[in-house]
Tab-separated table of C-alpha atoms in Angstrom:
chain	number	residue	atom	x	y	z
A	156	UNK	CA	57.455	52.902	-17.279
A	157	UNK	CA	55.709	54.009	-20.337
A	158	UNK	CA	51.835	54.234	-20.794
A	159	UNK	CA	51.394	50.819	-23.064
A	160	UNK	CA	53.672	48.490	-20.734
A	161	UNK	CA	51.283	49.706	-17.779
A	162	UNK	CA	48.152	48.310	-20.115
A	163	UNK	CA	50.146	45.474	-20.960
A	164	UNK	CA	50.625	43.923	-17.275
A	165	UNK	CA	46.958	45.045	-16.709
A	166	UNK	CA	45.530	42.866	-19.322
A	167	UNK	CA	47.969	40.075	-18.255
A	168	UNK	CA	46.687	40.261	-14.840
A	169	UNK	CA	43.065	39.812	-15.850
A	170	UNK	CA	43.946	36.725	-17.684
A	171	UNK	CA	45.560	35.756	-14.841
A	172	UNK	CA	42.191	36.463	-12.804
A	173	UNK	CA	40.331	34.796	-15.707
A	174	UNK	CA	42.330	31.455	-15.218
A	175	UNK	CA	42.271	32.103	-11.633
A	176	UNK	CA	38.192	31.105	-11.260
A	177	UNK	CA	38.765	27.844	-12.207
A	178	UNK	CA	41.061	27.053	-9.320
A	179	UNK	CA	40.628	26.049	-5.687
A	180	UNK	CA	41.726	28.198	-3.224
A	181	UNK	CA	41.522	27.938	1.176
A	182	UNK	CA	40.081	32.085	1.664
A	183	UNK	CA	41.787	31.453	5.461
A	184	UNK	CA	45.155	30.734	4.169
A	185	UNK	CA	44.741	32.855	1.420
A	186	UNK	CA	43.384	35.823	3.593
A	187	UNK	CA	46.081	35.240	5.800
A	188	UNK	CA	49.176	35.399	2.763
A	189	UNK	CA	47.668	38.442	1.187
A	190	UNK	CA	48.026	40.747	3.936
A	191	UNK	CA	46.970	44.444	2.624
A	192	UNK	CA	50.529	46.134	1.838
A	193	UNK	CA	51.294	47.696	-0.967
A	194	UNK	CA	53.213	46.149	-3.749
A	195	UNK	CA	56.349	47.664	-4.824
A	196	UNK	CA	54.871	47.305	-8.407
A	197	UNK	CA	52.082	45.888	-10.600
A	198	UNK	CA	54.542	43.064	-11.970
A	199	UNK	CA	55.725	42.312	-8.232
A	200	UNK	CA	51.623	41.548	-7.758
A	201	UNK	CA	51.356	39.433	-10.922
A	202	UNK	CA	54.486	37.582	-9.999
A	203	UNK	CA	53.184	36.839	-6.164
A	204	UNK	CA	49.875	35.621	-7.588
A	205	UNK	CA	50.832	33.138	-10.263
A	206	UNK	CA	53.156	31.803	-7.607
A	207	UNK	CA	49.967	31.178	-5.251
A	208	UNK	CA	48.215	29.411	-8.058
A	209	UNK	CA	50.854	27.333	-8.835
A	210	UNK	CA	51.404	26.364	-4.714
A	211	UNK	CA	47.183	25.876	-4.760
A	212	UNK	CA	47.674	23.564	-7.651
A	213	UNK	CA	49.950	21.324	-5.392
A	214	UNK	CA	47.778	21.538	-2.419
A	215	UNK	CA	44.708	20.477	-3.671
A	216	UNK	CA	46.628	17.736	-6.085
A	217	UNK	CA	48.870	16.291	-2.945
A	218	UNK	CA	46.276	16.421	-0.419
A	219	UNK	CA	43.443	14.434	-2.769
A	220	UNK	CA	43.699	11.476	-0.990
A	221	UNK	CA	43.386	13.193	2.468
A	222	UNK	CA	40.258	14.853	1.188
A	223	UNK	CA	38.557	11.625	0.278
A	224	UNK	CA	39.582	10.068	3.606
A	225	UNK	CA	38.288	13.377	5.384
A	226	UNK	CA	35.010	12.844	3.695
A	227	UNK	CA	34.607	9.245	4.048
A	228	UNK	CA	35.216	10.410	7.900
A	229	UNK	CA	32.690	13.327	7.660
A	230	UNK	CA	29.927	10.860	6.019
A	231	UNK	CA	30.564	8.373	8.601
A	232	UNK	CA	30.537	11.107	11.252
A	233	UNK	CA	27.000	12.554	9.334
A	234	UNK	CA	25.333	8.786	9.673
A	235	UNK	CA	26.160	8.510	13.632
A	236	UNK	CA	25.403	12.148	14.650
A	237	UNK	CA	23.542	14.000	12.414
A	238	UNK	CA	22.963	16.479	15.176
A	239	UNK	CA	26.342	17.591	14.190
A	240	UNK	CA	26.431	17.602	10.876
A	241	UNK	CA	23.501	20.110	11.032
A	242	UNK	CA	25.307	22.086	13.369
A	243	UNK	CA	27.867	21.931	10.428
A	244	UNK	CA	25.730	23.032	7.731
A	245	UNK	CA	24.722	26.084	9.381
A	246	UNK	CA	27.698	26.787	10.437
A	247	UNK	CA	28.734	26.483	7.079
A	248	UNK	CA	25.693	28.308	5.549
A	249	UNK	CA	26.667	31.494	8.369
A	250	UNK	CA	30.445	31.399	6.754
A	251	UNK	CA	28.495	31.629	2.995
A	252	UNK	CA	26.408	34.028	4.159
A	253	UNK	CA	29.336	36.179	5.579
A	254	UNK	CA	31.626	35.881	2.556
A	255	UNK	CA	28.512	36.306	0.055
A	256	UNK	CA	28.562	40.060	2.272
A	257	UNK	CA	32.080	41.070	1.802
A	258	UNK	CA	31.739	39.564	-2.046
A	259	UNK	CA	29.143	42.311	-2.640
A	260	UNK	CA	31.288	44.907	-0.877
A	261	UNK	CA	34.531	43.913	-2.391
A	262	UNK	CA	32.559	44.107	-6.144
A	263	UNK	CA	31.830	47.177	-5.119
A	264	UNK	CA	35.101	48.613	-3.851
A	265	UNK	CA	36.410	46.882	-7.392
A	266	UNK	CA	34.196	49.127	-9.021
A	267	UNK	CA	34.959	52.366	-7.261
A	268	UNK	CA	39.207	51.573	-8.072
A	269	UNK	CA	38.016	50.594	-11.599
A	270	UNK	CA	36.257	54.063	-11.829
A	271	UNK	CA	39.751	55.651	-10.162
A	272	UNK	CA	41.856	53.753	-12.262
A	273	UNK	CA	39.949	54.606	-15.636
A	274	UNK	CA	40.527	58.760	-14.598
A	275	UNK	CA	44.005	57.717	-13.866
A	276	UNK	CA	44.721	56.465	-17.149
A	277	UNK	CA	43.043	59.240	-18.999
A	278	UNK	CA	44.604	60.991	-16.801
A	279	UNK	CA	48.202	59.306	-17.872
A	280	UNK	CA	47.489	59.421	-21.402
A	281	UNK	CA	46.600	63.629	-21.016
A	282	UNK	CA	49.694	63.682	-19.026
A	283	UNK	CA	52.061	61.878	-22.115
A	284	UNK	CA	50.163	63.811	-24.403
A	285	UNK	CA	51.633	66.782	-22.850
A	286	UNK	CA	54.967	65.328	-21.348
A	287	UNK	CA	56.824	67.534	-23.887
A	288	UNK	CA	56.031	70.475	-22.286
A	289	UNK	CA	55.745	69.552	-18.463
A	290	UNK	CA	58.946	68.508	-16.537
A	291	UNK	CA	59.906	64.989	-15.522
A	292	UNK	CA	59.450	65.400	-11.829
A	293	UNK	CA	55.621	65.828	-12.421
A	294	UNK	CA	55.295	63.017	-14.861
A	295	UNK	CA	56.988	60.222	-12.746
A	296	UNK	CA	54.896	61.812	-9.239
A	297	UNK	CA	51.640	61.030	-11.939
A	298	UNK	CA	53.121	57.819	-13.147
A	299	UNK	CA	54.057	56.347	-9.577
A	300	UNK	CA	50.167	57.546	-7.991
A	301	UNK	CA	48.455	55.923	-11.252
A	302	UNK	CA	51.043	52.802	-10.409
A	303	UNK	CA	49.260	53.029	-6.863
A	304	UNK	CA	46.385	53.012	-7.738
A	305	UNK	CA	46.516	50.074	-10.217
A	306	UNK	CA	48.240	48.191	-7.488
A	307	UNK	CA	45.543	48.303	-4.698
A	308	UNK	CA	42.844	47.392	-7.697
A	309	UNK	CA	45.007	44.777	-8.127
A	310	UNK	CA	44.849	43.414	-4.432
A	311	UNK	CA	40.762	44.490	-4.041
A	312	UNK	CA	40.290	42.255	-7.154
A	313	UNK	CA	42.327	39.323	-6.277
A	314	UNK	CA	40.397	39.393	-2.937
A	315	UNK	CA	36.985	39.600	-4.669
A	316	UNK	CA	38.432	36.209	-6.804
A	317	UNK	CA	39.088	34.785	-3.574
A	318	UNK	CA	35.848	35.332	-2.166
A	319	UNK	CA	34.434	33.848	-4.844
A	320	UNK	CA	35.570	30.467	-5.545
A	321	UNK	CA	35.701	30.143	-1.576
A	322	UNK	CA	31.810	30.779	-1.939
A	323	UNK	CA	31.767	28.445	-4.630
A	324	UNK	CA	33.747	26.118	-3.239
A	325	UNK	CA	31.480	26.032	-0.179
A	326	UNK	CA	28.338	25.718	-2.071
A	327	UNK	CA	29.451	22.560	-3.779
A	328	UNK	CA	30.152	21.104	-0.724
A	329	UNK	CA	26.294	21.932	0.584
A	330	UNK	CA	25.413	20.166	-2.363
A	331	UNK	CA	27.788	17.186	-1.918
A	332	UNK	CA	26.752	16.480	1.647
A	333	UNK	CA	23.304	17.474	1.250
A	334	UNK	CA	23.485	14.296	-1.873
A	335	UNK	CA	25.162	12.245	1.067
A	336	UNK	CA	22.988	12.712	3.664
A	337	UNK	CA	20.429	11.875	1.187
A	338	UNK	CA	22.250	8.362	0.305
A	339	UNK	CA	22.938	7.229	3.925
A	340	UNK	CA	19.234	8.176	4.655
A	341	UNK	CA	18.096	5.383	1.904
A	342	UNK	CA	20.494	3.363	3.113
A	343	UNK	CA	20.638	3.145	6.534
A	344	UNK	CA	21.990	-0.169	7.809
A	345	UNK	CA	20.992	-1.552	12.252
A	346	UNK	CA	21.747	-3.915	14.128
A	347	UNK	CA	20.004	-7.125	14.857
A	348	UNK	CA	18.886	-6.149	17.728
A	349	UNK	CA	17.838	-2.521	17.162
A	350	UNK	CA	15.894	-4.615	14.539
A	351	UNK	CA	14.257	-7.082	16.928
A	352	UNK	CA	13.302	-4.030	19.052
A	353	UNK	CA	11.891	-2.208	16.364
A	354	UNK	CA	9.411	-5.758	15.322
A	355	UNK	CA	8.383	-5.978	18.991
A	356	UNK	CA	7.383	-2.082	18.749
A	357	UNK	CA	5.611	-2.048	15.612
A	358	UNK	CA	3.556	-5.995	17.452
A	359	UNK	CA	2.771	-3.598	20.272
A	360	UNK	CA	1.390	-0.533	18.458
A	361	UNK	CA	-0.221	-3.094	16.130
A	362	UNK	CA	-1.626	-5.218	19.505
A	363	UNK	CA	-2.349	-2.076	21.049
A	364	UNK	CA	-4.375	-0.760	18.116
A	365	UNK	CA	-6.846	-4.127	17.942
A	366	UNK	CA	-7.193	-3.827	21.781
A	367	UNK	CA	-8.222	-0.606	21.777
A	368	UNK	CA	-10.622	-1.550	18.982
A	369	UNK	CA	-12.098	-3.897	20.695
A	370	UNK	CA	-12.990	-2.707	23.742
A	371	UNK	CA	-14.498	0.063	21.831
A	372	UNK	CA	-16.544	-2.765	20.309
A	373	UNK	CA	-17.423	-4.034	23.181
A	374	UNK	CA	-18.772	-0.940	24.512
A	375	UNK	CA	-20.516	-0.281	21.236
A	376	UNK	CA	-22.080	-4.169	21.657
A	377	UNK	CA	-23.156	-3.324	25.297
A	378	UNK	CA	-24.950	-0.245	24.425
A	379	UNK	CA	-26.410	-1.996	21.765
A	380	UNK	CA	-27.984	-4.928	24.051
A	381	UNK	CA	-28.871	-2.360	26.789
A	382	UNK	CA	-31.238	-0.661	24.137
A	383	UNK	CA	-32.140	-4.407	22.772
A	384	UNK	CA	-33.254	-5.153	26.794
A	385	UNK	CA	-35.478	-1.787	26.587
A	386	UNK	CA	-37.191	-2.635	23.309
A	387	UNK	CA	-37.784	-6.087	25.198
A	388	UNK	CA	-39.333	-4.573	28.707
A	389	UNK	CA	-41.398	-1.890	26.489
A	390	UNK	CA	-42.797	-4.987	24.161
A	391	UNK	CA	-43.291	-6.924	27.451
A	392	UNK	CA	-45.451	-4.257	28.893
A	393	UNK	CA	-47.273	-3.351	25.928
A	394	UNK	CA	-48.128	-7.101	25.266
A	395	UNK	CA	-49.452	-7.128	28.892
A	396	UNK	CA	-51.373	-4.058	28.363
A	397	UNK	CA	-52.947	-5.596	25.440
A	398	UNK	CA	-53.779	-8.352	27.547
A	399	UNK	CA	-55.380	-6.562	30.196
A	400	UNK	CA	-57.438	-4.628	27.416
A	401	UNK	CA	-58.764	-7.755	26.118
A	402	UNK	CA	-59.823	-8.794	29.640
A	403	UNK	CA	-61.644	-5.733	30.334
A	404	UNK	CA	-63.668	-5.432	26.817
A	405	UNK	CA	-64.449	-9.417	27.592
A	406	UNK	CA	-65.521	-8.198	30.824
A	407	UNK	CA	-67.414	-5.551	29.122
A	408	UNK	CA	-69.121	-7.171	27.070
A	409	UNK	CA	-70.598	-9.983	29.849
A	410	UNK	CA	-72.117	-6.551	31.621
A	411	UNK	CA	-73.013	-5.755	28.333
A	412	UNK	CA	-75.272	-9.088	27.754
A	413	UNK	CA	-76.469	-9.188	31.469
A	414	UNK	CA	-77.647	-5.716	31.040
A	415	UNK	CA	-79.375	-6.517	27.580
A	416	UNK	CA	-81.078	-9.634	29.370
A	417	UNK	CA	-82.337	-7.539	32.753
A	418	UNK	CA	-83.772	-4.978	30.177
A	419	UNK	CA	-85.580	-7.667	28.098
A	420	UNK	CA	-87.015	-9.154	31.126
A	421	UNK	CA	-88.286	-5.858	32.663
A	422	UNK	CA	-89.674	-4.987	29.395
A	423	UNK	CA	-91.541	-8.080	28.912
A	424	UNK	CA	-92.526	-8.071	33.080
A	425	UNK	CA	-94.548	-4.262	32.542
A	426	UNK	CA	-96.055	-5.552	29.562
A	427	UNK	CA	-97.208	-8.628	31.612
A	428	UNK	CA	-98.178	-5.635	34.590
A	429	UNK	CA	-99.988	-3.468	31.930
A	430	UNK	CA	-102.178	-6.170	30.718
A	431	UNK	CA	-103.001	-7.842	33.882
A	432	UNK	CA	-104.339	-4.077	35.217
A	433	UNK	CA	-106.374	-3.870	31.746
A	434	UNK	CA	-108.465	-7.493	32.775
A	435	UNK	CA	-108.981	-6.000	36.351
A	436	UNK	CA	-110.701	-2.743	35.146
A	437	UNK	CA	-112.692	-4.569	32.580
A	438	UNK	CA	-113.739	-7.448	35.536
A	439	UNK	CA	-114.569	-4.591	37.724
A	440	UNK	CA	-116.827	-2.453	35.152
A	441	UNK	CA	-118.441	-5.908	34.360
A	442	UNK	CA	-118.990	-6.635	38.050
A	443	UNK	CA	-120.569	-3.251	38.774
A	444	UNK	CA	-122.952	-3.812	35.655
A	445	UNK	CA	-123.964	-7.213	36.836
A	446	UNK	CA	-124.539	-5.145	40.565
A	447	UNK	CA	-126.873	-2.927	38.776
A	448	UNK	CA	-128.492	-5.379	36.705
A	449	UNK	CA	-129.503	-7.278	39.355
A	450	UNK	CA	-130.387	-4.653	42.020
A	451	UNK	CA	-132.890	-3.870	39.290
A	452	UNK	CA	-134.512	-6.987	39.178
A	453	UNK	CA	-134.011	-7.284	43.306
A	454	UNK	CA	-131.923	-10.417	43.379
A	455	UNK	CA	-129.697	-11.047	45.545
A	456	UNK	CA	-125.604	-11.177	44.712
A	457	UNK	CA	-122.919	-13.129	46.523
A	458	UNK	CA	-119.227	-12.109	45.933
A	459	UNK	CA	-117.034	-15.552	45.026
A	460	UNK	CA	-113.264	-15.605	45.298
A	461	UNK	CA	-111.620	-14.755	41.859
A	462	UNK	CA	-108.244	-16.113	40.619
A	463	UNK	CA	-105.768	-13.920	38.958
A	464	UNK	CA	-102.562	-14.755	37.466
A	465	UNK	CA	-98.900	-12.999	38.803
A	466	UNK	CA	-96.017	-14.351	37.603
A	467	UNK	CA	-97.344	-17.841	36.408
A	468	UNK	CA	-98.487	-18.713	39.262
A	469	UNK	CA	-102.430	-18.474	40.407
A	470	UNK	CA	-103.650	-17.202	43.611
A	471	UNK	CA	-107.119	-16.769	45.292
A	472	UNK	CA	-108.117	-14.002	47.035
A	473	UNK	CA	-111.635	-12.361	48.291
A	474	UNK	CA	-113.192	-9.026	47.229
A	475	UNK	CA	-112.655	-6.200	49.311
A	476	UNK	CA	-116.550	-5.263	49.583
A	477	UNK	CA	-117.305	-8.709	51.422
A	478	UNK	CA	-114.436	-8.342	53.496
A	479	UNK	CA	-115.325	-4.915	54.880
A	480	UNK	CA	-119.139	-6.249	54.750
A	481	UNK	CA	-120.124	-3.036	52.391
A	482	UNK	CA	-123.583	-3.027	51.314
A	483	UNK	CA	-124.294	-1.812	47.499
């Protein structure tokens, strides 16, 4: 095998990759076909994988139907236990996850045999270059470990192209019944009685709700006419207290007058005292000069009773020198 048949069949199997993405593949059946032996040659590998595409192409057109039934069962199987279907989904998510992980380490094994295989072939063309002058034996042992090499690049990248439409593959159907779960959801059909149930609930909660409004009202209106009663007993007493004060100034003011009338009447009574004591000094001085006027001219003077006025009324009485019979 010559230098530019090997580049040949390695371009033809990267077409064959190429067209490969666009196709539907199961990674469990395909992990299980593609077991890791080595190919007896590159065109061996190119002829094994274009039969797997075309086999793919008949599963996925033959079992179309199936599908669809499978996934009218799944979204009937979503809308009665959705527990399930969540246990699905993340159980689907782990499986992404996982094959995400050996995506990025098959990439990178790709790269590392990509790296290998690019030394190999300068490595081949150095080695034609010089086949002239080295013997055959060397050339073919060169030629059959570059062959080798190509080989298991081949196999790493048809399991990274795996990997990745299976991921693909598996993220469209997160989408899908993520989109169906979201239909059913806005669809959601009960029965009649599951419907009747739910009415009496929401009458309940609703019946419930003004009850418990109401008694709160009801306290609220009871607080309200025990501080109403309050303001009533505190008027009541303060109207009473008013009354009482309007007794006692009444009251008051009678002492008031009395008092005012006791005062005028002992004020005018000394006055009346006061004057009556003036007329008695001024009847005695004019008695005693009458005494001396007529001791002078030696007659003879006889007391009479004198009148004097207490109170209104008039009274008689005799002079104190006739009674005690005092000579002046």
């Amino acid at each position: 095998m010559s230098v530019t048949s090997s580049l040949n069949q390695s371009r033809k199997a990267g077409s064959l990759f190429q067209f490969a993405r666009f196709q539907r593949f199961d990674v469990r059946e395909g992990m299980e076909e593609m077991e890791p032996v080595p190919f007896t040659s590159v065109q061996a590998a190119i002829t094994l994988f274009e039969q797997k595409i075309d086999r793919n192409k008949l599963i996925n057109g033959g079992n179309k139907d199936v599908k669809e039934a499978g996934c009218w069962f799944v979204s009937c199987g979503e809308r009665r236990l959705p527990e399930g279907k969540e246990a699905e989904n993340g159980a689907s998510r782990d499986v992404a996850d996982d094959l995400s992980t050996r995506l990025e380490m098959c990439e990178a094994e790709r790269d590392k045999y990509k790296e290998k295989c690019r030394k190999a072939r300068e490595l081949f063309v150095e080695m034609g270059l010089l086949e002239a002058e080295d013997s055959p034996a060397i050339l073919r042992g060169h030629l059959s470990r570059t062959e080798y090499l190509e080989q298991k690049l081949l196999y790493e990248m048809v399991i990274a192209e795996y990997l990745y439409m299976q991921l693909k593959q598996l993220k469209e159907e997160i989408r899908g019944a993520a989109s169906k779960c979201s239909g059913f959801s806005a669809g959601i059909t009960i029965s009649m009685e599951e419907y009747e149930f739910l009415i009496r609930q929401s009458k309940e909660a609703e019946r419930n709700v003004l009850l418990s409004e109401m008694n709160k009202m009801k306290s609220e209106l009871e607080a309200k006419n025990g501080e109403i009663r309050e303001l009533n007993c505190r008027l009541e007493e303060m109207a009473r207290r008013a009354a009482m004060a309007e007794k006692a100034e009444a009251a008051v003011e009678e002492h008031l007058n009395l008092w005012k009338e006791l005062q005028q009447q002992r004020t005018s009574a000394s006055g009346f005292q006061n004057d009556h004591s003036n007329k008695e000094q001024e009847a005695k001085k004019m008695q005693k000069s009458a005494f001396g006027k007529a001791k002078s001219i030696g007659c003879s003077f006889r007391p009479k009773r004198s009148s004097s006025m207490l109170n209104g009324s008039q009274s008689n009485y005799v002079l104190l020198g006739k009674l005690l019979n005092i000579k002046f």
